[in-house]
Coordinates of C-alpha atoms and ligand atoms in Angstrom, one line a residue:
X1 CA 84.2 56.6 62.9
X2 CA 82.4 59.9 63.7
X3 CA 84.6 62.5 65.3
X4 CA 83.5 65.8 66.7
X5 CA 86.2 68.5 66.4
X6 CA 86.5 71.5 68.7
X7 CA 89.5 73.4 67.5
X8 CA 88.9 76.0 70.2
X9 CA 90.9 79.2 70.9
X10 CA 94.3 80.7 70.2
X11 CA 96.6 78.2 68.6
X12 CA 94.1 75.3 69.2
X13 CA 92.8 75.4 65.6
X14 CA 96.4 75.4 64.2
X15 CA 97.5 72.3 66.1
X16 CA 94.1 70.6 65.4
X17 CA 94.7 71.2 61.6
X18 CA 97.9 69.2 61.8
X19 CA 96.3 66.4 63.9
X20 CA 93.6 66.1 61.2
X21 CA 96.2 66.0 58.5
X22 CA 97.8 63.1 60.2
X23 CA 94.4 61.4 60.7
X24 CA 93.6 61.7 57.0
X25 CA 97.0 60.0 56.1
X26 CA 96.5 57.3 58.8
X27 CA 93.0 56.5 57.5
X28 CA 94.3 56.1 54.0
X29 CA 97.1 53.7 55.2
X30 CA 94.9 51.9 57.7
X31 CA 91.9 51.5 55.3
X32 CA 89.3 53.1 57.5
X33 CA 87.0 56.0 57.0
X34 CA 85.7 58.7 59.2
X35 CA 83.4 61.7 59.3
X36 CA 84.2 65.0 61.0
X37 CA 81.8 67.5 62.7
X38 CA 83.4 70.8 63.1
X39 CA 82.2 72.7 66.2
X40 CA 82.9 76.4 66.9
X41 CA 82.6 76.1 70.7
X42 CA 85.1 78.3 72.5
X43 CA 85.8 81.8 73.6
X44 CA 85.0 83.6 70.3
X45 CA 81.5 82.1 70.3
X46 CA 81.1 82.8 74.0
X47 CA 82.1 86.5 73.5
X48 CA 79.4 86.7 70.7
X49 CA 76.6 84.7 72.3
X50 CA 77.3 84.5 76.0
X51 CA 77.0 80.7 75.7
X52 CA 79.9 78.3 76.1
X53 CA 78.3 75.0 75.2
X54 CA 75.1 75.4 73.2
X55 CA 71.9 73.9 74.5
X56 CA 71.9 70.2 73.9
X57 CA 75.6 70.3 73.2
X58 CA 76.4 67.2 75.2
X59 CA 73.8 65.2 73.1
X60 CA 75.5 66.4 69.9
X61 CA 78.7 65.0 71.2
X62 CA 77.2 61.7 72.4
X63 CA 76.2 61.0 68.8
X64 CA 79.9 60.8 68.0
X65 CA 82.5 58.1 68.6
X66 CA 85.1 60.5 69.9
X67 CA 85.9 64.2 70.4
X68 CA 89.1 66.0 69.5
X69 CA 89.7 69.2 71.4
X70 CA 92.4 71.7 70.4
X71 CA 92.6 74.1 73.3
X72 CA 90.5 76.7 75.1
X73 CA 91.3 79.9 76.9
X74 CA 91.2 83.5 75.6
X75 CA 92.9 86.7 76.9
X76 CA 89.5 88.6 76.8
X77 CA 87.7 86.0 78.9
X78 CA 88.1 85.7 82.7
X79 CA 90.8 83.1 83.2
X80 CA 89.3 79.7 84.0
X81 CA 85.8 80.5 82.8
X82 CA 86.0 78.6 79.5
X83 CA 88.2 75.9 80.9
X84 CA 85.6 75.2 83.5
X85 CA 82.6 75.8 81.3
X86 CA 83.8 73.6 78.5
X87 CA 86.5 71.2 79.5
X88 CA 85.3 70.4 83.1
X89 CA 81.6 70.5 82.0
X90 CA 82.2 68.0 79.2
X91 CA 84.2 65.7 81.5
X92 CA 81.2 65.7 83.9
X93 CA 78.3 65.6 81.4
X94 CA 79.9 62.8 79.4
X95 CA 81.0 61.0 82.5
X96 CA 84.6 60.8 81.3
X97 CA 85.8 59.3 84.5
X98 CA 89.3 58.4 83.4
X99 CA 92.0 61.0 82.5
X100 CA 94.7 59.1 80.8
X101 CA 98.1 60.8 80.6
X102 CA 101.1 59.0 79.1
X103 CA 104.4 60.3 80.3
X104 CA 106.7 59.1 77.6
X105 CA 110.0 60.7 76.6
X106 CA 110.3 60.4 72.8
X107 CA 113.7 59.9 71.2
X108 CA 115.5 63.2 70.6
X109 CA 113.4 65.1 73.1
X110 CA 115.2 67.0 75.8
X111 CA 114.2 66.3 79.4
X112 CA 115.3 68.5 82.4
X113 CA 116.2 65.3 84.3
X114 CA 119.9 64.7 84.1
X115 CA 121.1 61.3 82.9
X116 CA 117.6 60.1 82.0
X117 CA 116.5 58.9 78.5
X118 CA 113.5 57.4 76.7
X119 CA 114.1 54.0 78.5
X120 CA 113.7 55.7 81.9
X121 CA 110.7 57.9 81.3
X122 CA 107.8 55.8 80.1
X123 CA 104.9 55.5 82.4
X124 CA 101.2 56.3 82.3
X125 CA 99.0 58.2 84.8
X126 CA 95.4 57.1 85.2
X127 CA 93.8 60.1 86.9
X128 CA 90.3 59.9 88.3
X129 CA 88.4 62.6 86.4
X130 CA 84.9 63.3 88.0
X131 CA 85.2 63.4 91.8
X132 CA 87.5 64.8 94.5
X133 CA 87.9 68.6 94.9
X134 CA 86.6 68.9 91.3
X135 CA 83.0 68.0 92.2
X136 CA 82.3 71.7 92.9
X137 CA 80.9 71.2 96.4
X138 CA 81.4 74.0 98.9
X139 CA 80.3 77.4 99.9
X140 CA 80.9 80.6 101.8
X141 CA 79.8 81.7 105.2
X142 CA 79.9 85.4 106.0
X143 CA 81.3 86.2 102.6
X144 CA 83.2 89.4 102.3
X145 CA 83.5 90.0 106.0
X146 CA 86.5 89.5 108.2
X147 CA 84.9 86.4 109.6
X148 CA 84.5 84.7 106.2
X149 CA 84.8 80.9 106.0
X150 CA 85.0 79.0 102.7
X151 CA 84.7 75.3 102.2
X152 CA 85.6 73.1 99.2
X153 CA 84.7 69.5 99.7
X154 CA 86.5 66.6 98.2
X155 CA 84.2 63.7 97.5
X156 CA 85.0 60.0 96.8
X157 CA 82.3 57.5 96.1
X158 CA 82.7 53.7 96.4
X159 CA 81.4 53.3 92.8
X160 CA 83.6 56.1 91.5
X161 CA 86.7 54.6 93.1
X162 CA 85.9 51.1 91.9
X163 CA 85.3 51.9 88.3
X164 CA 88.4 54.0 88.0
X165 CA 90.7 51.6 89.8
X166 CA 89.3 48.5 88.0
X167 CA 90.0 50.3 84.7
X168 CA 93.6 51.1 85.9
X169 CA 94.3 47.5 86.8
X170 CA 92.9 46.3 83.5
X171 CA 95.0 48.9 81.7
X172 CA 98.1 47.8 83.6
X173 CA 97.5 44.2 82.8
X174 CA 97.0 44.9 79.1
X175 CA 100.0 47.3 78.9
X176 CA 101.9 44.2 80.0
X177 CA 105.2 46.0 80.7
X178 CA 108.1 43.6 80.1
X179 CA 109.8 45.0 83.2
X180 CA 106.8 43.8 85.3
X181 CA 103.3 45.0 85.7
X182 CA 103.0 47.5 88.5
X183 CA 100.2 49.8 89.4
X184 CA 101.1 52.4 92.0
X185 CA 98.3 54.1 93.8
X186 CA 99.3 57.7 94.5
X187 CA 97.3 59.2 97.3
X188 CA 97.7 60.6 100.9
X189 CA 96.0 58.1 103.1
X190 CA 98.1 59.1 106.2
X191 CA 96.4 62.5 106.3
X192 CA 93.2 62.1 104.2
X193 CA 92.1 59.4 106.6
X194 CA 88.4 59.3 105.4
X195 CA 88.4 59.9 101.6
X196 CA 91.7 58.2 100.8
X197 CA 90.9 55.4 103.2
X198 CA 88.0 54.6 101.0
X199 CA 90.3 54.9 97.9
X200 CA 92.9 52.6 99.6
X201 CA 90.4 50.0 100.7
X202 CA 88.9 49.9 97.2
X203 CA 92.3 49.6 95.7
X204 CA 93.2 46.6 97.9
X205 CA 89.9 44.8 97.1
X206 CA 90.1 45.3 93.4
X207 CA 93.8 44.2 93.4
X208 CA 92.7 40.7 94.4
X209 CA 91.2 40.2 91.0
X210 CA 94.6 41.0 89.4
X211 CA 97.2 38.7 91.0
X212 CA 99.6 39.3 88.1
X213 CA 99.7 43.1 88.7
X214 CA 101.9 44.4 91.6
X215 CA 99.6 46.6 93.7
X216 CA 101.9 49.3 94.9
X217 CA 101.4 52.5 96.9
X218 CA 103.1 55.9 97.2
X219 CA 102.2 59.0 99.1
X220 CA 101.8 61.9 96.6
X221 CA 104.6 64.0 98.1
X222 CA 107.1 61.1 97.9
X223 CA 105.9 60.4 94.3
X224 CA 106.9 63.9 93.3
X225 CA 110.5 63.1 94.4
X226 CA 110.6 59.7 92.7
X227 CA 109.2 61.0 89.5
X228 CA 112.3 63.3 89.3
X229 CA 114.8 60.9 90.9
X230 CA 113.7 57.5 89.6
X231 CA 111.0 57.9 86.9
X232 CA 112.0 54.4 85.6
X233 CA 110.3 53.0 88.8
X234 CA 106.8 53.7 87.4
X235 CA 104.7 51.6 85.1
X236 CA 101.2 52.8 85.7
X237 CA 100.1 55.3 88.4
X238 CA 96.5 55.6 89.5
X239 CA 95.7 58.8 91.3
X240 CA 92.9 61.0 92.5
X241 CA 91.7 64.0 90.5
X242 CA 93.5 66.9 92.2
X243 CA 96.7 65.1 92.8
X244 CA 96.5 63.8 89.2
X245 CA 96.2 67.4 87.9
X246 CA 99.4 68.4 89.7
X247 CA 101.6 65.3 89.1
X248 CA 100.7 65.2 85.4
X249 CA 102.2 68.7 84.9
X250 CA 105.4 67.3 86.5
X251 CA 105.0 64.4 84.2
X252 CA 104.6 66.7 81.2
X253 CA 107.7 68.6 81.9
X254 CA 109.9 65.5 82.3
X255 CA 108.7 64.3 79.0
X256 CA 109.7 67.5 77.2
X257 CA 106.9 69.9 78.0
X258 CA 103.5 71.0 76.8
X259 CA 104.6 70.7 73.2
X260 CA 104.4 67.0 73.4
X261 CA 102.1 66.0 76.3
X262 CA 98.7 64.6 75.4
X263 CA 95.8 63.2 77.3
X264 CA 92.5 61.5 76.9
X265 CA 89.3 62.1 78.9
X266 CA 87.8 58.6 78.6
X267 CA 84.3 57.2 79.3
X268 CA 85.1 53.5 78.8
X269 CA 81.5 52.4 79.2
X270 CA 79.8 51.0 76.1
X271 CA 78.4 53.9 74.2
X272 CA 80.6 56.4 76.1
X273 CA 82.2 59.3 74.2
X274 CA 85.8 60.2 75.0
X275 CA 87.7 63.4 74.4
X276 CA 91.3 63.6 73.4
X277 CA 93.4 66.8 73.8
X278 CA 96.9 68.2 73.9
X279 CA 97.6 69.0 77.5
X280 CA 98.9 72.6 76.9
X281 CA 96.7 75.6 76.7
X282 CA 95.7 77.8 73.8
X283 CA 99.0 79.8 73.9
X284 CA 97.3 82.9 72.4
X285 CA 100.6 84.9 72.0
X286 CA 101.7 82.5 69.3
X287 CA 98.4 82.5 67.4
X288 CA 98.8 82.7 63.6
X289 CA 102.6 82.6 63.6
X290 CA 103.0 78.9 62.6
X291 CA 105.4 78.3 65.4
X292 CA 103.4 76.3 67.8
X293 CA 104.4 72.6 68.3
X294 CA 101.6 70.3 67.0
X295 CA 103.1 67.1 68.4
X296 CA 100.9 67.1 71.5
X297 CA 97.9 67.4 69.3
X298 CA 99.2 64.6 67.0
X299 CA 99.9 62.5 70.1
X300 CA 96.3 63.1 71.2
X301 CA 95.1 61.9 67.8
X302 CA 97.2 58.8 68.2
X303 CA 95.5 58.1 71.5
X304 CA 92.1 58.7 69.9
X305 CA 92.8 56.1 67.3
X306 CA 94.2 53.7 69.8
X307 CA 91.1 53.9 72.0
X308 CA 88.5 54.2 69.2
X309 CA 88.8 51.0 67.4
X310 CA 92.0 51.7 65.3
X311 CA 94.8 50.7 67.6
X312 CA 97.1 49.7 64.8
X313 CA 96.8 53.1 63.2
X314 CA 97.3 54.7 66.7
X315 CA 100.5 52.9 67.1
X316 CA 101.6 53.8 63.6
X317 CA 101.1 57.5 64.4
X318 CA 103.0 57.2 67.7
X319 CA 105.9 55.6 65.8
X320 CA 105.9 58.3 63.2
X321 CA 105.9 61.0 65.9
X322 CA 109.0 59.3 67.4
X323 CA 110.7 59.0 64.1
X324 CA 110.2 62.8 63.6
X325 CA 111.4 63.9 67.1
X326 CA 114.3 61.5 66.9
X327 CA 115.6 62.4 63.5
X328 CA 114.3 65.8 62.5
X329 CA 113.2 68.3 65.1
X330 CA 115.7 70.6 66.8
X331 CA 113.6 71.3 69.9
X332 CA 110.0 70.9 71.1
X333 CA 109.7 74.5 72.1
X334 CA 107.5 76.9 70.1
X335 CA 109.5 78.7 67.5
X336 CA 112.6 76.5 68.0
X337 CA 111.6 73.3 66.3
X338 CA 113.6 74.0 63.1
X339 CA 110.3 73.7 61.2
X340 CA 106.9 75.5 61.1
X341 CA 103.8 74.0 62.7
X342 CA 102.5 72.7 59.3
X343 CA 106.0 71.4 58.3
X344 CA 106.0 69.2 61.5
X345 CA 102.6 67.9 60.5
X346 CA 104.0 67.1 57.0
X347 CA 107.0 65.3 58.5
X348 CA 104.7 63.1 60.6
X349 CA 102.6 62.3 57.5
X350 CA 105.8 61.5 55.5
X351 CA 107.1 59.2 58.3
X352 CA 103.8 57.3 58.6
X353 CA 104.3 55.3 55.5
X354 CA 107.8 54.2 56.4
X355 CA 107.3 53.2 60.1
X356 CA 105.9 49.9 61.2
X357 CA 102.7 49.9 63.2
X358 CA 104.1 47.5 65.7
X359 CA 106.6 49.9 67.3
Ligands
IPM401 C1 94.0 69.8 83.0 C2 93.7 71.3 83.3 C3 92.3 71.5 83.8 C4 92.2 70.7 85.1 C5 91.9 72.9 84.0 C6 92.1 73.7 82.7 C7 90.5 73.1 84.5 O1 94.7 71.8 84.2 O2 93.3 69.3 82.2 O3 94.9 69.3 83.7 O4 92.5 71.2 86.2 O5 91.9 69.5 85.1
MN402 MN1 96.2 70.4 84.7

């Protein structure tokens, strides 16, 4: 397995180090080998060279089986510049059209939702990752004048909807939730009567090929209420790019915050290269202190393994994470874990050999 590693900025390299430590231990236990390519892409390099992704960078990544990304974002760089120039660029250039974000409350982790536990908060968001308002289509008219007009166009293509929704149905079928297989489309087809009409029609058509999956629908505003009131309702949510961005932050906080939330930018086509990342940012103020929580990064590594031909090792890492949150850590907040960043990595490594990969 060839893995490209972009540690990135701030605390990105620190959490990446722990994820790689866990990868090494998982490979030994799982009997597979891998090669790492360390890439220095990020803000430091940008500040020196003016370049975010080097020329031909996407091709370098395509030659790998997967990408691990720590975090990007730097106080000396205009907010959003690197995020857009690196993260969004790579999603587009590598056509990573699925953004997979599990919302899973691990044992021992505190949720702000009263009376809810790990059995209640366990669903997955399948966010479309290449279209919608993120396509970068728009413009200004009479810019800088009192009569200025700006447009930002959301696009939805039939092909884009179909490949994402088919993947979501497949995923729901394979996830095989014992409580019932349910895919909830989260959109706003009462107001977005063109774009989300296409999404809705495509959803209904694709649903016919999956009679064993309940094809369900929620408006996005109502979904925000249900995610808080009855998160146990959800199995898998399919949603458009912009709504997915918003509801997955809500998802992250109910699963214990940015210290634990992980995601994958997936190109599921054969030969596609996917990128896994902790959902939080680079948290520059904690850089070098050894206090940042590496669990989100380790969770992203579990996802990488799961989706890059080592599902058993991925499940083993996920089980080890849960054993550590459930029996060792005091909190998931930076500086309050009861352990340093590298000690948390060590605990996961230690737990790996005792957990069963079937959890
Ligand atoms: C995310 C982030 C990105 C997004 C930003 C950094 C461009 O918020 O991965 O959810 O909006 O998709
Ligand atoms: Mn986001």
